[in-house]
Amino acid sequence: MLKLKILGSSSKGNCFILYDNEENIIIDCGVKNTCQNVDITKTMGILISHSHLDHCKDVKEIKDYYNYKFYSNKETLDILPIIEAQKYVTEYKVPFEINQFKIMPFEVYHDVPNNGYLIKHIPSGMKILYIIDTSSVSNLHFKDVDVFIIEANHSYEWLFEKDELDAKDYRTYGSQGHLAVEDTIEFLQNNINYNTKKVILTHISSSCNDYLEIKNIVKNAINDEKIEIIAVNPNLKEPLEVVLKEDLNQFNFE
Ligand SMILES: [Zn+2]
Ligand SMILES: [Zn+2]
């Protein structure tokens, strides 16, 4: 069984745990008390997208309980409170393996260096794509993705409704900011394929009156009953668990 446990996804904190019966990897650790929600003795690797606190603030807590490596670009690892031996510097488009997971890091576009990750769970063959905190995805193309975990931060419509933009708006909507749902949809329409089973929408802005509004915009645009669309509540109170792949019932001659 392959599952995803989401501890949070918004500008307040992001943390995703991908796990099977034997082990887990953590993707971003920007919420507090990560260790209380994951069996850290089974954590084989921690992938960090970038250096903003909503993606890495719990590193200082986790590092005392966790014996393996943190994976990210050099700029991010340089400012994490960890020793050299705990760092694995990733290079864009150079894959690496963490036990049962094969991982391809790639560049996404933010105001600091930021990694997206394509993750293959080798035993099940599931491919999971993780893209968060990026202003654009227009030059990214992927084949055979089963599960998209992707930002859908805001809508351009909200921008048109504003009379005046403040500094936060410029950060969000600018060329180094966050992904608008319209761009998320265009990307999904170009990258969804026969294998796609789920789309998990993340980092939804607090300016959104109701996060389910974002889910409905995507659901209507994708219009495919076979694909489950999940929007992560930016004010998540309890961890959200999603089954990505059930165990197969196997028959034996016994
Ligand atoms: Zn963020
Ligand atoms: Zn960020």
mmCIF file of C-alpha atoms and ligand atoms in Angstrom:
data_model
loop_
_atom_site.group_PDB
_atom_site.id
_atom_site.type_symbol
_atom_site.label_atom_id
_atom_site.label_comp_id
_atom_site.label_asym_id
_atom_site.label_seq_id
_atom_site.Cartn_x
_atom_site.Cartn_y
_atom_site.Cartn_z
ATOM 1 C CA MET A 1 0.000 0.000 0.000
ATOM 2 C CA LEU A 2 1.334 3.424 -0.915
ATOM 3 C CA LYS A 3 -0.135 6.364 0.965
ATOM 4 C CA LEU A 4 0.345 10.083 1.271
ATOM 5 C CA LYS A 5 -0.112 11.854 4.581
ATOM 6 C CA ILE A 6 -0.449 15.619 4.408
ATOM 7 C CA LEU A 7 0.316 17.511 7.608
ATOM 8 C CA GLY A 8 -0.307 20.934 6.094
ATOM 9 C CA SER A 9 -0.165 22.920 2.893
ATOM 10 C CA SER A 10 -0.353 26.698 2.841
ATOM 11 C CA SER A 11 1.907 29.678 3.508
ATOM 12 C CA LYS A 12 1.658 28.631 7.187
ATOM 13 C CA GLY A 13 3.416 25.316 6.567
ATOM 14 C CA ASN A 14 3.861 22.412 4.155
ATOM 15 C CA CYS A 15 4.639 18.778 4.868
ATOM 16 C CA PHE A 16 3.894 15.617 2.871
ATOM 17 C CA ILE A 17 4.820 12.071 3.884
ATOM 18 C CA LEU A 18 4.938 9.366 1.253
ATOM 19 C CA TYR A 19 4.927 5.928 2.820
ATOM 20 C CA ASP A 20 4.428 2.232 2.226
ATOM 21 C CA ASN A 21 4.380 -0.647 4.724
ATOM 22 C CA GLU A 22 8.123 -0.481 5.231
ATOM 23 C CA GLU A 23 9.428 3.060 4.933
ATOM 24 C CA ASN A 24 8.672 6.685 4.260
ATOM 25 C CA ILE A 25 10.132 9.813 2.750
ATOM 26 C CA ILE A 26 9.152 13.301 3.847
ATOM 27 C CA ILE A 27 8.686 16.087 1.314
ATOM 28 C CA ASP A 28 9.125 19.486 2.966
ATOM 29 C CA CYS A 29 8.901 19.904 6.711
ATOM 30 C CA GLY A 30 7.423 23.317 7.296
ATOM 31 C CA VAL A 31 4.929 22.386 10.013
ATOM 32 C CA LYS A 32 5.667 21.904 13.690
ATOM 33 C CA ASN A 33 5.677 18.496 15.393
ATOM 34 C CA THR A 34 6.385 16.486 12.233
ATOM 35 C CA CYS A 35 7.932 13.720 14.364
ATOM 36 C CA GLN A 36 4.647 13.176 16.213
ATOM 37 C CA ASN A 37 2.911 12.375 12.937
ATOM 38 C CA VAL A 38 5.425 10.125 11.249
ATOM 39 C CA ASP A 39 7.428 7.059 12.265
ATOM 40 C CA ILE A 40 10.768 8.857 11.937
ATOM 41 C CA THR A 41 12.637 5.560 12.483
ATOM 42 C CA LYS A 42 11.267 4.510 9.077
ATOM 43 C CA THR A 43 12.133 7.811 7.363
ATOM 44 C CA MET A 44 14.780 7.139 4.722
ATOM 45 C CA GLY A 45 15.079 10.624 3.256
ATOM 46 C CA ILE A 46 13.780 14.168 3.570
ATOM 47 C CA LEU A 47 13.346 16.206 0.400
ATOM 48 C CA ILE A 48 13.183 19.972 0.823
ATOM 49 C CA SER A 49 11.920 22.144 -2.036
ATOM 50 C CA HIS A 50 13.373 25.489 -0.920
ATOM 51 C CA SER A 51 14.537 27.579 2.006
ATOM 52 C CA HIS A 52 11.329 29.387 2.974
ATOM 53 C CA LEU A 53 10.276 28.573 6.523
ATOM 54 C CA ASP A 54 6.881 27.229 5.497
ATOM 55 C CA HIS A 55 8.860 24.401 3.833
ATOM 56 C CA CYS A 56 11.660 23.742 6.312
ATOM 57 C CA LYS A 57 11.011 25.235 9.740
ATOM 58 C CA ASP A 58 10.831 21.854 11.511
ATOM 59 C CA VAL A 59 14.305 20.754 10.356
ATOM 60 C CA LYS A 60 15.816 21.983 13.607
ATOM 61 C CA GLU A 61 13.500 19.697 15.581
ATOM 62 C CA ILE A 62 13.688 16.683 13.234
ATOM 63 C CA LYS A 63 17.472 16.620 12.876
ATOM 64 C CA ASP A 64 17.878 15.342 16.435
ATOM 65 C CA TYR A 65 15.719 12.270 15.778
ATOM 66 C CA TYR A 66 16.664 11.473 12.219
ATOM 67 C CA ASN A 67 19.895 9.816 11.068
ATOM 68 C CA TYR A 68 19.786 10.058 7.299
ATOM 69 C CA LYS A 69 20.080 12.850 4.770
ATOM 70 C CA PHE A 70 18.251 16.009 3.779
ATOM 71 C CA TYR A 71 18.059 16.411 -0.017
ATOM 72 C CA SER A 72 17.838 19.792 -1.716
ATOM 73 C CA ASN A 73 19.669 22.312 -3.867
ATOM 74 C CA LYS A 74 22.883 23.755 -2.429
ATOM 75 C CA GLU A 75 21.423 27.183 -1.597
ATOM 76 C CA THR A 76 18.711 25.605 0.548
ATOM 77 C CA LEU A 77 21.011 23.149 2.334
ATOM 78 C CA ASP A 78 23.473 25.965 3.087
ATOM 79 C CA ILE A 79 21.002 27.697 5.357
ATOM 80 C CA LEU A 80 19.499 24.642 7.066
ATOM 81 C CA PRO A 81 20.721 24.044 10.640
ATOM 82 C CA ILE A 82 22.333 20.677 9.832
ATOM 83 C CA ILE A 83 25.859 19.326 9.570
ATOM 84 C CA GLU A 84 27.606 18.585 6.258
ATOM 85 C CA ALA A 85 27.196 14.815 6.695
ATOM 86 C CA GLN A 86 23.392 15.255 6.667
ATOM 87 C CA LYS A 87 23.380 17.059 3.308
ATOM 88 C CA TYR A 88 22.814 15.590 -0.132
ATOM 89 C CA VAL A 89 23.124 18.307 -2.772
ATOM 90 C CA THR A 90 20.757 17.702 -5.672
ATOM 91 C CA GLU A 91 21.429 18.774 -9.253
ATOM 92 C CA TYR A 92 18.585 19.551 -11.609
ATOM 93 C CA LYS A 93 17.650 16.565 -13.793
ATOM 94 C CA VAL A 94 20.165 14.268 -12.088
ATOM 95 C CA PRO A 95 18.183 11.395 -10.542
ATOM 96 C CA PHE A 96 19.044 9.664 -7.283
ATOM 97 C CA GLU A 97 17.569 6.817 -5.254
ATOM 98 C CA ILE A 98 16.436 6.600 -1.655
ATOM 99 C CA ASN A 99 15.792 2.895 -1.037
ATOM 100 C CA GLN A 100 12.482 2.126 -2.754
ATOM 101 C CA PHE A 101 12.087 5.608 -4.220
ATOM 102 C CA LYS A 102 13.712 6.972 -7.372
ATOM 103 C CA ILE A 103 13.739 10.762 -7.516
ATOM 104 C CA MET A 104 14.329 13.319 -10.254
ATOM 105 C CA PRO A 105 14.757 16.911 -9.049
ATOM 106 C CA PHE A 106 14.016 19.752 -11.465
ATOM 107 C CA GLU A 107 13.912 23.529 -11.343
ATOM 108 C CA VAL A 108 10.773 25.529 -10.594
ATOM 109 C CA TYR A 109 10.555 29.338 -10.425
ATOM 110 C CA HIS A 110 10.380 31.270 -7.180
ATOM 111 C CA ASP A 111 12.362 34.083 -5.539
ATOM 112 C CA VAL A 112 14.883 31.535 -4.181
ATOM 113 C CA PRO A 113 16.213 28.339 -5.831
ATOM 114 C CA ASN A 114 13.430 25.791 -5.653
ATOM 115 C CA ASN A 115 13.228 22.088 -6.500
ATOM 116 C CA GLY A 116 10.299 20.228 -7.939
ATOM 117 C CA TYR A 117 10.462 16.440 -7.628
ATOM 118 C CA LEU A 118 9.308 13.555 -9.790
ATOM 119 C CA ILE A 119 9.199 10.523 -7.506
ATOM 120 C CA LYS A 120 8.817 6.909 -8.555
ATOM 121 C CA HIS A 121 7.876 4.356 -5.922
ATOM 122 C CA ILE A 122 9.732 1.395 -7.392
ATOM 123 C CA PRO A 123 7.642 -1.517 -5.938
ATOM 124 C CA SER A 124 4.306 -0.152 -7.181
ATOM 125 C CA GLY A 125 5.609 1.740 -10.216
ATOM 126 C CA MET A 126 3.589 4.803 -9.138
ATOM 127 C CA LYS A 127 4.931 8.152 -10.323
ATOM 128 C CA ILE A 128 4.202 11.153 -8.167
ATOM 129 C CA LEU A 129 4.954 14.713 -9.223
ATOM 130 C CA TYR A 130 5.535 17.441 -6.624
ATOM 131 C CA ILE A 131 5.509 21.102 -7.672
ATOM 132 C CA ILE A 132 5.067 23.895 -5.144
ATOM 133 C CA ASP A 133 5.814 27.654 -4.891
ATOM 134 C CA THR A 134 6.437 28.422 -8.539
ATOM 135 C CA SER A 135 5.309 31.271 -10.754
ATOM 136 C CA SER A 136 5.302 29.138 -13.885
ATOM 137 C CA VAL A 137 5.121 25.562 -15.140
ATOM 138 C CA SER A 138 4.835 26.331 -18.840
ATOM 139 C CA ASN A 139 8.173 24.757 -19.806
ATOM 140 C CA LEU A 140 7.681 21.555 -17.789
ATOM 141 C CA HIS A 141 6.472 18.356 -19.439
ATOM 142 C CA PHE A 142 6.061 14.923 -17.892
ATOM 143 C CA LYS A 143 4.928 11.515 -19.091
ATOM 144 C CA ASP A 144 2.976 8.865 -17.204
ATOM 145 C CA VAL A 145 2.395 10.770 -13.959
ATOM 146 C CA ASP A 146 -0.063 8.897 -11.715
ATOM 147 C CA VAL A 147 -0.478 11.529 -9.017
ATOM 148 C CA PHE A 148 0.016 15.280 -9.348
ATOM 149 C CA ILE A 149 0.717 17.186 -6.131
ATOM 150 C CA ILE A 150 0.666 20.729 -7.442
ATOM 151 C CA GLU A 151 0.190 24.286 -6.283
ATOM 152 C CA ALA A 152 -3.035 26.126 -7.129
ATOM 153 C CA ASN A 153 -2.423 29.250 -5.081
ATOM 154 C CA HIS A 154 -4.796 31.883 -6.402
ATOM 155 C CA SER A 155 -6.830 32.927 -9.411
ATOM 156 C CA TYR A 156 -6.015 35.739 -11.835
ATOM 157 C CA GLU A 157 -9.674 36.698 -11.412
ATOM 158 C CA TRP A 158 -8.940 37.849 -7.872
ATOM 159 C CA LEU A 159 -6.307 40.208 -9.238
ATOM 160 C CA PHE A 160 -8.799 41.896 -11.548
ATOM 161 C CA GLU A 161 -11.126 42.465 -8.604
ATOM 162 C CA LYS A 162 -8.486 44.480 -6.727
ATOM 163 C CA ASP A 163 -8.247 48.272 -7.042
ATOM 164 C CA GLU A 164 -4.740 48.460 -5.700
ATOM 165 C CA LEU A 165 -1.951 45.923 -5.235
ATOM 166 C CA ASP A 166 0.179 45.786 -2.101
ATOM 167 C CA ALA A 167 3.653 44.275 -1.661
ATOM 168 C CA LYS A 168 2.220 40.858 -0.783
ATOM 169 C CA ASP A 169 0.159 40.867 -3.988
ATOM 170 C CA TYR A 170 3.238 41.642 -6.074
ATOM 171 C CA ARG A 171 5.041 38.751 -4.404
ATOM 172 C CA THR A 172 2.182 36.350 -4.998
ATOM 173 C CA TYR A 173 1.295 37.308 -8.553
ATOM 174 C CA GLY A 174 4.773 38.305 -9.782
ATOM 175 C CA SER A 175 7.195 36.358 -11.936
ATOM 176 C CA GLN A 176 8.856 34.835 -8.854
ATOM 177 C CA GLY A 177 5.725 34.169 -6.892
ATOM 178 C CA HIS A 178 3.071 31.490 -6.791
ATOM 179 C CA LEU A 179 1.090 29.459 -9.283
ATOM 180 C CA ALA A 180 -2.332 30.674 -10.406
ATOM 181 C CA VAL A 181 -5.001 28.026 -10.778
ATOM 182 C CA GLU A 182 -5.388 28.975 -14.449
ATOM 183 C CA ASP A 183 -1.751 27.959 -15.023
ATOM 184 C CA THR A 184 -2.221 24.812 -12.920
ATOM 185 C CA ILE A 185 -5.111 23.839 -15.200
ATOM 186 C CA GLU A 186 -3.200 24.479 -18.424
ATOM 187 C CA PHE A 187 -0.320 22.367 -17.096
ATOM 188 C CA LEU A 188 -2.660 19.551 -16.058
ATOM 189 C CA GLN A 189 -4.405 19.580 -19.431
ATOM 190 C CA ASN A 190 -1.027 19.171 -21.137
ATOM 191 C CA ASN A 191 0.342 16.544 -18.746
ATOM 192 C CA ILE A 192 -2.569 14.401 -17.592
ATOM 193 C CA ASN A 193 -2.403 11.024 -19.264
ATOM 194 C CA TYR A 194 -4.016 7.599 -19.279
ATOM 195 C CA ASN A 195 -2.333 6.707 -15.967
ATOM 196 C CA THR A 196 -3.402 9.767 -14.005
ATOM 197 C CA LYS A 197 -5.528 8.905 -11.000
ATOM 198 C CA LYS A 198 -5.330 11.859 -8.651
ATOM 199 C CA VAL A 199 -4.632 15.578 -8.602
ATOM 200 C CA ILE A 200 -3.866 17.079 -5.192
ATOM 201 C CA LEU A 201 -4.078 20.879 -5.124
ATOM 202 C CA THR A 202 -1.811 22.551 -2.600
ATOM 203 C CA HIS A 203 -0.664 25.880 -1.117
ATOM 204 C CA ILE A 204 -4.071 27.486 -1.668
ATOM 205 C CA SER A 205 -3.919 31.150 -0.659
ATOM 206 C CA SER A 206 -5.509 32.484 2.502
ATOM 207 C CA SER A 207 -7.171 35.111 0.251
ATOM 208 C CA CYS A 208 -9.404 32.326 -1.005
ATOM 209 C CA ASN A 209 -12.830 32.520 0.686
ATOM 210 C CA ASP A 210 -13.389 28.805 0.305
ATOM 211 C CA TYR A 211 -10.649 26.430 -0.835
ATOM 212 C CA LEU A 212 -13.247 24.164 -2.402
ATOM 213 C CA GLU A 213 -13.833 26.942 -4.923
ATOM 214 C CA ILE A 214 -10.340 26.141 -6.302
ATOM 215 C CA LYS A 215 -11.186 22.432 -6.408
ATOM 216 C CA ASN A 216 -14.356 23.102 -8.399
ATOM 217 C CA ILE A 217 -12.562 25.358 -10.895
ATOM 218 C CA VAL A 218 -10.062 22.537 -11.586
ATOM 219 C CA LYS A 219 -12.669 19.769 -11.562
ATOM 220 C CA ASN A 220 -14.831 21.576 -14.120
ATOM 221 C CA ALA A 221 -11.861 22.336 -16.350
ATOM 222 C CA ILE A 222 -10.451 18.785 -16.262
ATOM 223 C CA ASN A 223 -13.906 17.209 -16.510
ATOM 224 C CA ASP A 224 -12.751 13.602 -16.160
ATOM 225 C CA GLU A 225 -14.637 11.371 -13.734
ATOM 226 C CA LYS A 226 -11.722 8.880 -13.534
ATOM 227 C CA ILE A 227 -9.463 11.483 -11.932
ATOM 228 C CA GLU A 228 -9.990 12.360 -8.292
ATOM 229 C CA ILE A 229 -9.372 16.033 -7.527
ATOM 230 C CA ILE A 230 -8.429 16.781 -3.923
ATOM 231 C CA ALA A 231 -7.897 20.311 -2.597
ATOM 232 C CA VAL A 232 -5.928 20.576 0.646
ATOM 233 C CA ASN A 233 -7.628 22.835 3.172
ATOM 234 C CA PRO A 234 -5.109 25.616 3.952
ATOM 235 C CA ASN A 235 -6.376 25.500 7.548
ATOM 236 C CA LEU A 236 -5.984 21.739 7.915
ATOM 237 C CA LYS A 237 -6.522 20.719 11.559
ATOM 238 C CA GLU A 238 -5.918 16.965 11.306
ATOM 239 C CA PRO A 239 -3.521 15.162 8.934
ATOM 240 C CA LEU A 240 -5.132 14.264 5.619
ATOM 241 C CA GLU A 241 -4.409 10.729 4.398
ATOM 242 C CA VAL A 242 -4.764 9.702 0.786
ATOM 243 C CA VAL A 243 -4.335 6.127 -0.495
ATOM 244 C CA LEU A 244 -2.287 6.302 -3.695
ATOM 245 C CA LYS A 245 -2.133 2.577 -4.415
ATOM 246 C CA GLU A 246 -3.928 -0.307 -2.702
ATOM 247 C CA ASP A 247 -2.162 -3.606 -2.135
ATOM 248 C CA LEU A 248 -3.108 -6.171 -4.755
ATOM 249 C CA ASN A 249 -4.852 -9.321 -3.616
ATOM 250 C CA GLN A 250 -2.456 -12.015 -4.646
ATOM 251 C CA PHE A 251 -3.514 -15.641 -5.040
ATOM 252 C CA ASN A 252 -1.244 -18.479 -4.053
ATOM 253 C CA PHE A 253 -1.371 -22.215 -4.785
ATOM 254 C CA GLU A 254 -1.255 -23.309 -1.168
HETATM 255 ZN ZN ZN B 1 5.440 28.161 0.477
HETATM 256 ZN ZN ZN B 2 8.271 29.846 -0.956
#
